[in-house]
Amino acid sequence: VWAVTIWDLYWNMIDVYGFDDDIYNGTGGNNLTMQLVLDGLKLQPCSPTFLDSRDAILAADLANNDGTNQCLIWETFARRGLGVSAKTGGTIAYDVPLACQFRLKINKTASSEVAAGEALTYTIEVNNDSPETLTSVTITDQLPDGVELIEGSMSCSNFNLDNSVLTIELGDMEAGSSLTC
């Protein structure tokens, strides 16, 4: 299990950084993987479990590369059952940290205090954090009691308000794009 997981990591890193024939000074994925594994050996505890060794390689990436490869490393280990929720003793897991999951991210903000009768600024930022275009993106949100939408105040034009439920149709979102309403 361990050897095939490291072999997967080796080739996943080569897919990203290429292969470098210079085994001493090279900067390819093969070189980066070997350095991470060797540095991980230095960081892991005595008698390590697979999870200890995984965590040591992740720590080596943080130290050597400012964590640039964290998601690639997590995805590689998770594919072999050594994901975030895995437990020593046989509990396998195929999950990765939330930060590594490609998804639609929504951040909603509003003024923290508003006097009665004053306008409340309410912002919804939507980010497509997936590697591909998402089609027909629609978000809904419940307006709090006592809050009414001011006619003409929405910056996103394709929306509907029904019984305090705001539905905004954003359409297609390219990979890495964001919209703010």
PDB file of C-alpha atoms in Angstrom:
ATOM      1  CA  VAL A   1       0.000   0.000   0.000  1.00  0.00           C
ATOM      2  CA  TRP A   2       2.719   2.459   0.984  1.00  0.00           C
ATOM      3  CA  ALA A   3       4.919   1.794  -2.043  1.00  0.00           C
ATOM      4  CA  VAL A   4       2.091   2.142  -4.540  1.00  0.00           C
ATOM      5  CA  THR A   5       0.899   5.356  -2.859  1.00  0.00           C
ATOM      6  CA  ILE A   6       4.368   6.914  -3.112  1.00  0.00           C
ATOM      7  CA  TRP A   7       4.582   5.653  -6.715  1.00  0.00           C
ATOM      8  CA  ASP A   8       1.279   7.436  -7.451  1.00  0.00           C
ATOM      9  CA  LEU A   9       2.591  10.607  -5.794  1.00  0.00           C
ATOM     10  CA  TYR A  10       5.781  10.370  -7.874  1.00  0.00           C
ATOM     11  CA  TRP A  11       3.846  10.261 -11.147  1.00  0.00           C
ATOM     12  CA  ASN A  12       1.289  12.865 -10.073  1.00  0.00           C
ATOM     13  CA  MET A  13       4.132  15.268  -9.312  1.00  0.00           C
ATOM     14  CA  ILE A  14       5.749  14.473 -12.669  1.00  0.00           C
ATOM     15  CA  ASP A  15       2.421  15.250 -14.368  1.00  0.00           C
ATOM     16  CA  VAL A  16       2.551  18.734 -12.812  1.00  0.00           C
ATOM     17  CA  TYR A  17       6.289  19.532 -12.816  1.00  0.00           C
ATOM     18  CA  GLY A  18       7.680  17.272 -15.508  1.00  0.00           C
ATOM     19  CA  PHE A  19      10.574  14.835 -15.302  1.00  0.00           C
ATOM     20  CA  ASP A  20      14.161  16.011 -14.815  1.00  0.00           C
ATOM     21  CA  ASP A  21      17.080  13.710 -15.738  1.00  0.00           C
ATOM     22  CA  ASP A  22      19.357  15.567 -13.311  1.00  0.00           C
ATOM     23  CA  ILE A  23      18.868  13.520 -10.136  1.00  0.00           C
ATOM     24  CA  TYR A  24      21.136  15.810  -8.100  1.00  0.00           C
ATOM     25  CA  ASN A  25      20.046  19.355  -9.019  1.00  0.00           C
ATOM     26  CA  GLY A  26      16.861  18.794 -10.988  1.00  0.00           C
ATOM     27  CA  THR A  27      13.576  20.561 -10.310  1.00  0.00           C
ATOM     28  CA  GLY A  28      11.170  18.092 -11.901  1.00  0.00           C
ATOM     29  CA  GLY A  29       8.354  16.273 -10.192  1.00  0.00           C
ATOM     30  CA  ASN A  30      10.585  13.252  -9.704  1.00  0.00           C
ATOM     31  CA  ASN A  31      13.111  15.395  -7.790  1.00  0.00           C
ATOM     32  CA  LEU A  32      10.441  17.157  -5.737  1.00  0.00           C
ATOM     33  CA  THR A  33       8.826  13.866  -4.734  1.00  0.00           C
ATOM     34  CA  MET A  34      12.112  12.300  -3.658  1.00  0.00           C
ATOM     35  CA  GLN A  35      12.930  15.375  -1.557  1.00  0.00           C
ATOM     36  CA  LEU A  36       9.487  15.393   0.073  1.00  0.00           C
ATOM     37  CA  VAL A  37       9.686  11.697   0.945  1.00  0.00           C
ATOM     38  CA  LEU A  38      13.232  12.019   2.344  1.00  0.00           C
ATOM     39  CA  ASP A  39      12.350  15.129   4.351  1.00  0.00           C
ATOM     40  CA  GLY A  40       9.169  13.401   5.507  1.00  0.00           C
ATOM     41  CA  LEU A  41      11.311  10.576   6.891  1.00  0.00           C
ATOM     42  CA  LYS A  42      13.156  13.148   8.983  1.00  0.00           C
ATOM     43  CA  LEU A  43       9.903  14.627  10.319  1.00  0.00           C
ATOM     44  CA  GLN A  44       7.944  11.489  11.182  1.00  0.00           C
ATOM     45  CA  PRO A  45       7.965   9.886  14.641  1.00  0.00           C
ATOM     46  CA  CYS A  46       9.628   6.586  15.481  1.00  0.00           C
ATOM     47  CA  SER A  47       7.610   3.540  14.376  1.00  0.00           C
ATOM     48  CA  PRO A  48       5.349   5.637  12.140  1.00  0.00           C
ATOM     49  CA  THR A  49       1.979   4.563  10.830  1.00  0.00           C
ATOM     50  CA  PHE A  50       1.002   5.240   7.228  1.00  0.00           C
ATOM     51  CA  LEU A  51      -0.881   8.290   8.513  1.00  0.00           C
ATOM     52  CA  ASP A  52       2.169   9.577  10.400  1.00  0.00           C
ATOM     53  CA  SER A  53       4.237   9.246   7.236  1.00  0.00           C
ATOM     54  CA  ARG A  54       1.539  10.955   5.158  1.00  0.00           C
ATOM     55  CA  ASP A  55       1.433  13.839   7.622  1.00  0.00           C
ATOM     56  CA  ALA A  56       5.232  14.096   7.580  1.00  0.00           C
ATOM     57  CA  ILE A  57       5.260  14.403   3.766  1.00  0.00           C
ATOM     58  CA  LEU A  58       2.586  17.096   4.007  1.00  0.00           C
ATOM     59  CA  ALA A  59       4.719  18.886   6.629  1.00  0.00           C
ATOM     60  CA  ALA A  60       7.760  18.611   4.367  1.00  0.00           C
ATOM     61  CA  ASP A  61       5.779  20.249   1.555  1.00  0.00           C
ATOM     62  CA  LEU A  62       4.808  23.087   3.893  1.00  0.00           C
ATOM     63  CA  ALA A  63       8.441  23.575   4.895  1.00  0.00           C
ATOM     64  CA  ASN A  64       9.978  23.172   1.430  1.00  0.00           C
ATOM     65  CA  ASN A  65       7.335  24.623  -0.891  1.00  0.00           C
ATOM     66  CA  ASP A  66       5.032  26.758   1.296  1.00  0.00           C
ATOM     67  CA  GLY A  67       2.379  24.046   0.926  1.00  0.00           C
ATOM     68  CA  THR A  68       2.064  24.417  -2.846  1.00  0.00           C
ATOM     69  CA  ASN A  69       1.389  20.708  -3.313  1.00  0.00           C
ATOM     70  CA  GLN A  70      -0.902  20.064  -0.341  1.00  0.00           C
ATOM     71  CA  CYS A  71      -3.992  19.266  -2.403  1.00  0.00           C
ATOM     72  CA  LEU A  72      -2.088  17.071  -4.853  1.00  0.00           C
ATOM     73  CA  ILE A  73      -0.587  15.134  -1.943  1.00  0.00           C
ATOM     74  CA  TRP A  74      -3.949  14.802  -0.158  1.00  0.00           C
ATOM     75  CA  GLU A  75      -5.677  13.632  -3.348  1.00  0.00           C
ATOM     76  CA  THR A  76      -2.970  11.029  -3.939  1.00  0.00           C
ATOM     77  CA  PHE A  77      -3.167   9.614  -0.418  1.00  0.00           C
ATOM     78  CA  ALA A  78      -6.972   9.795  -0.296  1.00  0.00           C
ATOM     79  CA  ARG A  79      -7.234   7.761  -3.497  1.00  0.00           C
ATOM     80  CA  ARG A  80      -5.492   4.920  -1.628  1.00  0.00           C
ATOM     81  CA  GLY A  81      -7.699   5.175   1.480  1.00  0.00           C
ATOM     82  CA  LEU A  82      -5.430   7.467   3.510  1.00  0.00           C
ATOM     83  CA  GLY A  83      -7.700  10.528   3.404  1.00  0.00           C
ATOM     84  CA  VAL A  84      -8.483  13.041   6.128  1.00  0.00           C
ATOM     85  CA  SER A  85     -10.869  10.780   8.056  1.00  0.00           C
ATOM     86  CA  ALA A  86      -8.640   7.693   7.935  1.00  0.00           C
ATOM     87  CA  LYS A  87      -7.753   6.228  11.322  1.00  0.00           C
ATOM     88  CA  THR A  88      -4.851   4.021  12.329  1.00  0.00           C
ATOM     89  CA  GLY A  89      -6.006   0.467  12.769  1.00  0.00           C
ATOM     90  CA  GLY A  90      -7.964  -0.012   9.587  1.00  0.00           C
ATOM     91  CA  THR A  91     -10.444   2.832   9.090  1.00  0.00           C
ATOM     92  CA  ILE A  92      -9.942   3.857   5.485  1.00  0.00           C
ATOM     93  CA  ALA A  93     -11.172   7.159   4.084  1.00  0.00           C
ATOM     94  CA  TYR A  94     -11.123   8.712   0.646  1.00  0.00           C
ATOM     95  CA  ASP A  95     -11.808  12.313   1.637  1.00  0.00           C
ATOM     96  CA  VAL A  96      -9.605  15.382   1.221  1.00  0.00           C
ATOM     97  CA  PRO A  97      -9.626  18.630   3.218  1.00  0.00           C
ATOM     98  CA  LEU A  98     -12.380  21.067   2.366  1.00  0.00           C
ATOM     99  CA  ALA A  99      -9.809  23.522   0.984  1.00  0.00           C
ATOM    100  CA  CYS A 100      -8.866  20.909  -1.649  1.00  0.00           C
ATOM    101  CA  GLN A 101     -12.391  20.195  -2.816  1.00  0.00           C
ATOM    102  CA  PHE A 102     -13.230  21.925  -6.063  1.00  0.00           C
ATOM    103  CA  ARG A 103     -16.595  23.508  -5.642  1.00  0.00           C
ATOM    104  CA  LEU A 104     -18.739  26.567  -5.843  1.00  0.00           C
ATOM    105  CA  LYS A 105     -17.877  28.832  -2.920  1.00  0.00           C
ATOM    106  CA  ILE A 106     -20.366  31.384  -1.632  1.00  0.00           C
ATOM    107  CA  ASN A 107     -19.465  34.157   0.786  1.00  0.00           C
ATOM    108  CA  LYS A 108     -22.340  36.219   2.147  1.00  0.00           C
ATOM    109  CA  THR A 109     -21.777  39.411   4.125  1.00  0.00           C
ATOM    110  CA  ALA A 110     -24.072  42.025   5.596  1.00  0.00           C
ATOM    111  CA  SER A 111     -23.704  45.076   7.775  1.00  0.00           C
ATOM    112  CA  SER A 112     -23.459  43.955  11.397  1.00  0.00           C
ATOM    113  CA  GLU A 113     -25.679  46.716  12.798  1.00  0.00           C
ATOM    114  CA  VAL A 114     -28.340  48.771  11.079  1.00  0.00           C
ATOM    115  CA  ALA A 115     -30.865  51.092  12.681  1.00  0.00           C
ATOM    116  CA  ALA A 116     -34.535  50.588  11.871  1.00  0.00           C
ATOM    117  CA  GLY A 117     -35.400  52.131   8.528  1.00  0.00           C
ATOM    118  CA  GLU A 118     -31.800  52.303   7.263  1.00  0.00           C
ATOM    119  CA  ALA A 119     -30.632  50.401   4.188  1.00  0.00           C
ATOM    120  CA  LEU A 120     -28.767  47.158   4.820  1.00  0.00           C
ATOM    121  CA  THR A 121     -25.904  46.363   2.460  1.00  0.00           C
ATOM    122  CA  TYR A 122     -26.031  42.669   1.673  1.00  0.00           C
ATOM    123  CA  THR A 123     -23.353  41.131  -0.574  1.00  0.00           C
ATOM    124  CA  ILE A 124     -23.097  37.647  -2.033  1.00  0.00           C
ATOM    125  CA  GLU A 125     -19.819  36.648  -3.683  1.00  0.00           C
ATOM    126  CA  VAL A 126     -19.801  33.420  -5.698  1.00  0.00           C
ATOM    127  CA  ASN A 127     -16.536  31.775  -6.820  1.00  0.00           C
ATOM    128  CA  ASN A 128     -16.205  28.823  -9.167  1.00  0.00           C
ATOM    129  CA  ASP A 129     -13.280  27.011  -7.557  1.00  0.00           C
ATOM    130  CA  SER A 130     -13.601  23.987  -9.817  1.00  0.00           C
ATOM    131  CA  PRO A 131     -11.382  23.179 -12.800  1.00  0.00           C
ATOM    132  CA  GLU A 132     -14.247  23.444 -15.275  1.00  0.00           C
ATOM    133  CA  THR A 133     -17.130  25.667 -16.319  1.00  0.00           C
ATOM    134  CA  LEU A 134     -20.260  25.249 -14.208  1.00  0.00           C
ATOM    135  CA  THR A 135     -23.509  25.619 -16.128  1.00  0.00           C
ATOM    136  CA  SER A 136     -26.838  27.065 -15.041  1.00  0.00           C
ATOM    137  CA  VAL A 137     -25.569  28.224 -11.637  1.00  0.00           C
ATOM    138  CA  THR A 138     -28.458  29.248  -9.383  1.00  0.00           C
ATOM    139  CA  ILE A 139     -28.225  30.262  -5.737  1.00  0.00           C
ATOM    140  CA  THR A 140     -30.995  30.846  -3.233  1.00  0.00           C
ATOM    141  CA  ASP A 141     -30.995  32.659   0.083  1.00  0.00           C
ATOM    142  CA  GLN A 142     -33.570  33.380   2.758  1.00  0.00           C
ATOM    143  CA  LEU A 143     -33.858  37.063   3.634  1.00  0.00           C
ATOM    144  CA  PRO A 144     -34.049  37.593   7.412  1.00  0.00           C
ATOM    145  CA  ASP A 145     -37.382  38.617   8.942  1.00  0.00           C
ATOM    146  CA  GLY A 146     -38.025  42.322   8.534  1.00  0.00           C
ATOM    147  CA  VAL A 147     -35.646  42.726   5.592  1.00  0.00           C
ATOM    148  CA  GLU A 148     -37.094  43.813   2.264  1.00  0.00           C
ATOM    149  CA  LEU A 149     -35.370  44.067  -1.086  1.00  0.00           C
ATOM    150  CA  ILE A 150     -35.213  47.673  -2.293  1.00  0.00           C
ATOM    151  CA  GLU A 151     -36.443  47.943  -5.879  1.00  0.00           C
ATOM    152  CA  GLY A 152     -33.523  48.491  -8.281  1.00  0.00           C
ATOM    153  CA  SER A 153     -30.820  47.829  -5.689  1.00  0.00           C
ATOM    154  CA  MET A 154     -29.663  44.426  -6.994  1.00  0.00           C
ATOM    155  CA  SER A 155     -26.516  44.443  -9.110  1.00  0.00           C
ATOM    156  CA  CYS A 156     -27.338  40.966 -10.498  1.00  0.00           C
ATOM    157  CA  SER A 157     -30.207  41.341 -12.910  1.00  0.00           C
ATOM    158  CA  ASN A 158     -31.594  37.809 -13.184  1.00  0.00           C
ATOM    159  CA  PHE A 159     -33.247  37.239  -9.787  1.00  0.00           C
ATOM    160  CA  ASN A 160     -36.592  36.468  -8.215  1.00  0.00           C
ATOM    161  CA  LEU A 161     -37.920  37.163  -4.711  1.00  0.00           C
ATOM    162  CA  ASP A 162     -40.750  34.948  -3.472  1.00  0.00           C
ATOM    163  CA  ASN A 163     -41.847  34.934   0.201  1.00  0.00           C
ATOM    164  CA  SER A 164     -38.442  36.262   1.353  1.00  0.00           C
ATOM    165  CA  VAL A 165     -36.575  33.598  -0.662  1.00  0.00           C
ATOM    166  CA  LEU A 166     -34.146  35.263  -3.052  1.00  0.00           C
ATOM    167  CA  THR A 167     -33.209  33.198  -6.122  1.00  0.00           C
ATOM    168  CA  ILE A 168     -30.374  34.475  -8.303  1.00  0.00           C
ATOM    169  CA  GLU A 169     -29.651  32.823 -11.657  1.00  0.00           C
ATOM    170  CA  LEU A 170     -26.000  33.402 -12.497  1.00  0.00           C
ATOM    171  CA  GLY A 171     -25.893  31.276 -15.648  1.00  0.00           C
ATOM    172  CA  ASP A 172     -22.591  29.713 -16.666  1.00  0.00           C
ATOM    173  CA  MET A 173     -19.451  30.394 -14.646  1.00  0.00           C
ATOM    174  CA  GLU A 174     -16.019  29.781 -16.144  1.00  0.00           C
ATOM    175  CA  ALA A 175     -13.425  27.942 -14.055  1.00  0.00           C
ATOM    176  CA  GLY A 176     -11.804  30.351 -11.581  1.00  0.00           C
ATOM    177  CA  SER A 177     -14.369  33.095 -12.173  1.00  0.00           C
ATOM    178  CA  SER A 178     -16.291  34.999  -9.518  1.00  0.00           C
ATOM    179  CA  LEU A 179     -19.423  37.136  -9.401  1.00  0.00           C
ATOM    180  CA  THR A 180     -20.620  39.572  -6.760  1.00  0.00           C
ATOM    181  CA  CYS A 181     -24.238  40.642  -6.246  1.00  0.00           C
TER     182      CYS A 181
END
